[in-house]
mmCIF file of C-alpha atoms in Angstrom:
data_model
loop_
_atom_site.group_PDB
_atom_site.id
_atom_site.type_symbol
_atom_site.label_atom_id
_atom_site.label_comp_id
_atom_site.label_asym_id
_atom_site.label_seq_id
_atom_site.Cartn_x
_atom_site.Cartn_y
_atom_site.Cartn_z
ATOM 1 C CA UNK X 212 2.129 15.097 11.936
ATOM 2 C CA UNK X 213 1.938 12.221 9.458
ATOM 3 C CA UNK X 214 -0.708 9.534 8.826
ATOM 4 C CA UNK X 215 1.371 6.749 10.290
ATOM 5 C CA UNK X 216 2.196 8.769 13.404
ATOM 6 C CA UNK X 217 -1.547 9.345 13.943
ATOM 7 C CA UNK X 218 -2.008 5.578 13.816
ATOM 8 C CA UNK X 219 0.886 5.007 16.255
ATOM 9 C CA UNK X 220 -0.653 7.479 18.629
ATOM 10 C CA UNK X 221 -4.031 5.707 18.457
ATOM 11 C CA UNK X 222 -2.169 2.403 19.078
ATOM 12 C CA UNK X 223 -0.683 3.848 22.282
ATOM 13 C CA UNK X 224 -3.733 5.734 23.582
ATOM 14 C CA UNK X 225 -6.476 3.250 22.612
ATOM 15 C CA UNK X 226 -4.703 -0.083 22.067
ATOM 16 C CA UNK X 227 -7.779 -2.265 22.761
ATOM 17 C CA UNK X 228 -10.359 -0.273 20.829
ATOM 18 C CA UNK X 229 -11.281 -1.541 17.385
ATOM 19 C CA UNK X 230 -9.657 0.167 14.460
ATOM 20 C CA UNK X 231 -11.111 -2.174 11.824
ATOM 21 C CA UNK X 232 -14.374 -4.094 11.927
ATOM 22 C CA UNK X 233 -14.951 -6.317 8.916
ATOM 23 C CA UNK X 234 -17.432 -9.152 8.386
ATOM 24 C CA UNK X 235 -14.948 -11.857 9.347
ATOM 25 C CA UNK X 236 -12.084 -9.910 10.945
ATOM 26 C CA UNK X 237 -11.578 -7.390 13.754
ATOM 27 C CA UNK X 238 -8.357 -5.569 14.542
ATOM 28 C CA UNK X 239 -7.666 -3.394 17.556
ATOM 29 C CA UNK X 240 -5.529 -0.301 17.074
ATOM 30 C CA UNK X 241 -2.636 -2.198 18.655
ATOM 31 C CA UNK X 242 -3.032 -5.146 16.248
ATOM 32 C CA UNK X 243 -3.501 -2.893 13.233
ATOM 33 C CA UNK X 244 -0.464 -0.811 14.187
ATOM 34 C CA UNK X 245 1.653 -3.967 14.588
ATOM 35 C CA UNK X 246 0.645 -5.316 11.159
ATOM 36 C CA UNK X 247 1.290 -1.965 9.493
ATOM 37 C CA UNK X 248 4.789 -1.853 11.052
ATOM 38 C CA UNK X 249 5.457 -5.485 10.041
ATOM 39 C CA UNK X 250 4.568 -4.789 6.415
ATOM 40 C CA UNK X 251 6.611 -1.543 6.440
ATOM 41 C CA UNK X 252 9.630 -3.432 7.780
ATOM 42 C CA UNK X 253 9.146 -6.148 5.176
ATOM 43 C CA UNK X 254 9.088 -3.598 2.364
ATOM 44 C CA UNK X 255 12.154 -1.832 3.772
ATOM 45 C CA UNK X 256 13.997 -5.192 4.015
ATOM 46 C CA UNK X 257 13.196 -5.740 0.326
ATOM 47 C CA UNK X 258 14.902 -2.413 -0.440
ATOM 48 C CA UNK X 259 12.040 0.100 -0.611
ATOM 49 C CA UNK X 260 13.433 3.629 -0.515
ATOM 50 C CA UNK X 261 11.687 6.843 0.572
ATOM 51 C CA UNK X 262 9.392 8.006 -2.213
ATOM 52 C CA UNK X 263 9.307 4.669 -4.055
ATOM 53 C CA UNK X 264 5.899 3.847 -5.473
ATOM 54 C CA UNK X 265 3.933 0.730 -4.630
ATOM 55 C CA UNK X 266 0.902 -0.124 -6.736
ATOM 56 C CA UNK X 267 -2.088 -1.767 -5.043
ATOM 57 C CA UNK X 268 -4.586 -4.078 -6.808
ATOM 58 C CA UNK X 269 -6.792 -5.085 -3.938
ATOM 59 C CA UNK X 270 -10.513 -5.081 -3.328
ATOM 60 C CA UNK X 271 -11.818 -3.113 -0.384
ATOM 61 C CA UNK X 272 -10.489 -5.254 2.480
ATOM 62 C CA UNK X 273 -8.530 -5.349 5.736
ATOM 63 C CA UNK X 274 -5.435 -6.176 3.645
ATOM 64 C CA UNK X 275 -5.981 -3.073 1.555
ATOM 65 C CA UNK X 276 -6.015 -0.844 4.618
ATOM 66 C CA UNK X 277 -2.887 -2.538 6.041
ATOM 67 C CA UNK X 278 -1.157 -2.190 2.651
ATOM 68 C CA UNK X 279 -2.119 1.462 2.366
ATOM 69 C CA UNK X 280 -0.750 2.363 5.807
ATOM 70 C CA UNK X 281 2.242 -0.038 5.603
ATOM 71 C CA UNK X 282 3.582 1.527 2.424
ATOM 72 C CA UNK X 283 3.150 4.987 3.928
ATOM 73 C CA UNK X 284 4.921 3.960 7.161
ATOM 74 C CA UNK X 285 7.823 2.633 5.068
ATOM 75 C CA UNK X 286 8.155 6.055 3.424
ATOM 76 C CA UNK X 287 6.652 4.917 0.108
ATOM 77 C CA UNK X 288 3.876 6.275 -2.066
ATOM 78 C CA UNK X 289 0.770 4.068 -2.315
ATOM 79 C CA UNK X 290 -0.932 3.990 -5.714
ATOM 80 C CA UNK X 291 -4.241 2.118 -5.875
ATOM 81 C CA UNK X 292 -4.960 0.850 -9.377
ATOM 82 C CA UNK X 293 -8.415 0.074 -10.775
ATOM 83 C CA UNK X 294 -8.099 -3.424 -12.224
ATOM 84 C CA UNK X 295 -11.305 -2.909 -14.224
ATOM 85 C CA UNK X 296 -9.595 -0.532 -16.614
ATOM 86 C CA UNK X 297 -8.734 -1.588 -20.191
ATOM 87 C CA UNK X 298 -5.464 -3.435 -20.633
ATOM 88 C CA UNK X 299 -3.845 -0.532 -22.468
ATOM 89 C CA UNK X 300 -4.694 1.877 -19.641
ATOM 90 C CA UNK X 301 -3.336 -0.504 -17.014
ATOM 91 C CA UNK X 302 -0.108 -0.888 -18.984
ATOM 92 C CA UNK X 303 0.221 2.920 -19.193
ATOM 93 C CA UNK X 304 -0.464 3.289 -15.484
ATOM 94 C CA UNK X 305 2.178 0.670 -14.611
ATOM 95 C CA UNK X 306 4.717 2.272 -16.963
ATOM 96 C CA UNK X 307 4.067 5.752 -15.532
ATOM 97 C CA UNK X 308 4.316 4.483 -11.965
ATOM 98 C CA UNK X 309 7.333 2.147 -12.513
ATOM 99 C CA UNK X 310 6.509 0.736 -9.062
ATOM 100 C CA UNK X 311 8.969 -0.841 -6.679
ATOM 101 C CA UNK X 312 6.272 -3.470 -6.021
ATOM 102 C CA UNK X 313 2.644 -4.354 -6.582
ATOM 103 C CA UNK X 314 0.548 -5.637 -3.677
ATOM 104 C CA UNK X 315 -2.307 -7.614 -5.189
ATOM 105 C CA UNK X 316 -5.061 -10.133 -4.680
ATOM 106 C CA UNK X 317 -4.127 -13.513 -6.217
ATOM 107 C CA UNK X 318 -7.091 -13.070 -8.577
ATOM 108 C CA UNK X 319 -4.992 -10.480 -10.456
ATOM 109 C CA UNK X 320 -1.835 -12.639 -10.898
ATOM 110 C CA UNK X 321 -2.662 -13.571 -14.558
ATOM 111 C CA UNK X 322 -3.150 -9.866 -15.375
ATOM 112 C CA UNK X 323 0.134 -8.984 -13.637
ATOM 113 C CA UNK X 324 2.020 -11.789 -15.421
ATOM 114 C CA UNK X 325 0.793 -10.409 -18.772
ATOM 115 C CA UNK X 326 0.778 -6.611 -18.332
ATOM 116 C CA UNK X 327 3.279 -5.900 -15.556
ATOM 117 C CA UNK X 328 5.969 -8.500 -14.983
ATOM 118 C CA UNK X 329 7.475 -8.583 -18.542
ATOM 119 C CA UNK X 330 7.947 -4.770 -18.503
ATOM 120 C CA UNK X 331 9.075 -4.424 -14.891
ATOM 121 C CA UNK X 332 11.317 -7.458 -14.147
ATOM 122 C CA UNK X 333 12.985 -5.751 -11.152
ATOM 123 C CA UNK X 334 9.669 -4.958 -9.447
ATOM 124 C CA UNK X 335 8.208 -7.348 -6.894
ATOM 125 C CA UNK X 336 4.767 -8.890 -6.800
ATOM 126 C CA UNK X 337 3.392 -9.402 -3.290
ATOM 127 C CA UNK X 338 0.149 -11.437 -3.107
ATOM 128 C CA UNK X 339 -2.346 -11.557 -0.275
ATOM 129 C CA UNK X 340 -3.238 -15.062 0.817
ATOM 130 C CA UNK X 341 -0.742 -17.895 0.463
ATOM 131 C CA UNK X 342 1.830 -17.594 -2.310
ATOM 132 C CA UNK X 343 1.829 -20.779 -4.379
ATOM 133 C CA UNK X 344 5.245 -20.426 -6.015
ATOM 134 C CA UNK X 345 8.613 -19.265 -4.780
ATOM 135 C CA UNK X 346 8.996 -16.240 -7.068
ATOM 136 C CA UNK X 347 5.933 -14.562 -5.539
ATOM 137 C CA UNK X 348 6.145 -12.866 -2.167
ATOM 138 C CA UNK X 349 3.454 -13.489 0.469
ATOM 139 C CA UNK X 350 1.757 -10.503 2.040
ATOM 140 C CA UNK X 351 0.541 -12.695 4.927
ATOM 141 C CA UNK X 352 4.046 -14.003 5.683
ATOM 142 C CA UNK X 353 5.396 -10.469 5.565
ATOM 143 C CA UNK X 354 2.730 -9.161 7.987
ATOM 144 C CA UNK X 355 3.171 -12.092 10.375
ATOM 145 C CA UNK X 356 6.940 -12.603 10.123
ATOM 146 C CA UNK X 357 8.535 -9.139 10.348
ATOM 147 C CA UNK X 358 9.313 -6.949 13.315
ATOM 148 C CA UNK X 359 6.308 -5.000 14.660
ATOM 149 C CA UNK X 360 8.567 -2.161 15.820
ATOM 150 C CA UNK X 361 7.863 0.988 13.842
ATOM 151 C CA UNK X 362 10.764 1.803 11.520
ATOM 152 C CA UNK X 363 12.764 4.925 12.369
ATOM 153 C CA UNK X 364 12.343 7.125 9.284
ATOM 154 C CA UNK X 365 12.533 10.861 8.712
ATOM 155 C CA UNK X 366 9.116 11.241 7.146
ATOM 156 C CA UNK X 367 7.680 14.740 6.912
ATOM 157 C CA UNK X 368 4.150 16.074 6.443
ATOM 158 C CA UNK X 369 4.980 17.424 2.988
ATOM 159 C CA UNK X 370 6.168 14.028 1.735
ATOM 160 C CA UNK X 371 3.929 12.562 -1.014
ATOM 161 C CA UNK X 372 2.160 9.438 0.270
ATOM 162 C CA UNK X 373 -0.643 8.828 -2.218
ATOM 163 C CA UNK X 374 -0.909 8.721 -5.971
ATOM 164 C CA UNK X 375 -4.460 8.387 -7.267
ATOM 165 C CA UNK X 376 -5.364 7.998 -10.914
ATOM 166 C CA UNK X 377 -8.247 10.001 -12.299
ATOM 167 C CA UNK X 378 -11.011 8.090 -14.064
ATOM 168 C CA UNK X 379 -9.948 9.380 -17.463
ATOM 169 C CA UNK X 380 -13.381 10.493 -18.563
ATOM 170 C CA UNK X 381 -12.069 13.548 -20.480
ATOM 171 C CA UNK X 382 -8.811 11.959 -21.679
ATOM 172 C CA UNK X 383 -6.115 9.573 -20.524
ATOM 173 C CA UNK X 384 -6.173 8.994 -16.733
ATOM 174 C CA UNK X 385 -3.650 11.069 -14.854
ATOM 175 C CA UNK X 386 -1.911 10.555 -11.515
ATOM 176 C CA UNK X 387 -2.703 13.052 -8.776
ATOM 177 C CA UNK X 388 -0.212 13.301 -5.880
ATOM 178 C CA UNK X 389 -1.163 13.973 -2.254
ATOM 179 C CA UNK X 390 1.109 14.579 0.752
ATOM 180 C CA UNK X 391 0.538 13.617 4.404
ATOM 181 C CA UNK X 392 -0.522 17.165 5.118
ATOM 182 C CA UNK X 393 -3.543 16.955 2.831
ATOM 183 C CA UNK X 394 -4.768 13.761 4.497
ATOM 184 C CA UNK X 395 -4.222 15.178 7.981
ATOM 185 C CA UNK X 396 -6.234 18.315 7.173
ATOM 186 C CA UNK X 397 -9.037 16.092 5.744
ATOM 187 C CA UNK X 398 -8.949 13.907 8.906
ATOM 188 C CA UNK X 399 -9.298 16.902 11.178
ATOM 189 C CA UNK X 400 -12.287 18.404 9.302
#
């Protein structure tokens, strides 16, 4: 069992029940599942390969949950980044990750232009909201414009899906890897 398969199952068994309730947005399991699949297909169409890392610079939001699950459904590894870290720490995190893409709030574009883009020219920047220039990809267009059919991938419960950086209180922050299996065990307890 994998995280994305659990979501697919909920989409089939409880399609009209709410999966996400936010202040100004509600998504049923069916809607959530469709948006996760659309993002996964968009990332795969960009060339994401199994195990590729995708950094996430998003506040707690509906988009963050869709991004989290969409990267996982595409076979990638999601790596949330704390944008409040010092510039040197952010640069080190990005260099260690060497992400395929960064999914970010437009608020962080100046930071990405300075600390990320010059050192990772092959990586993609995907912004939530409406992209204002042609070299930036739009998360919203990807979620609304791609196929909602779940991609056929050979994802296993021991595949790494999450890379979380420690706070770095006792030294430089370090990335900690977690497979599907760990998340599934946590979900069941």
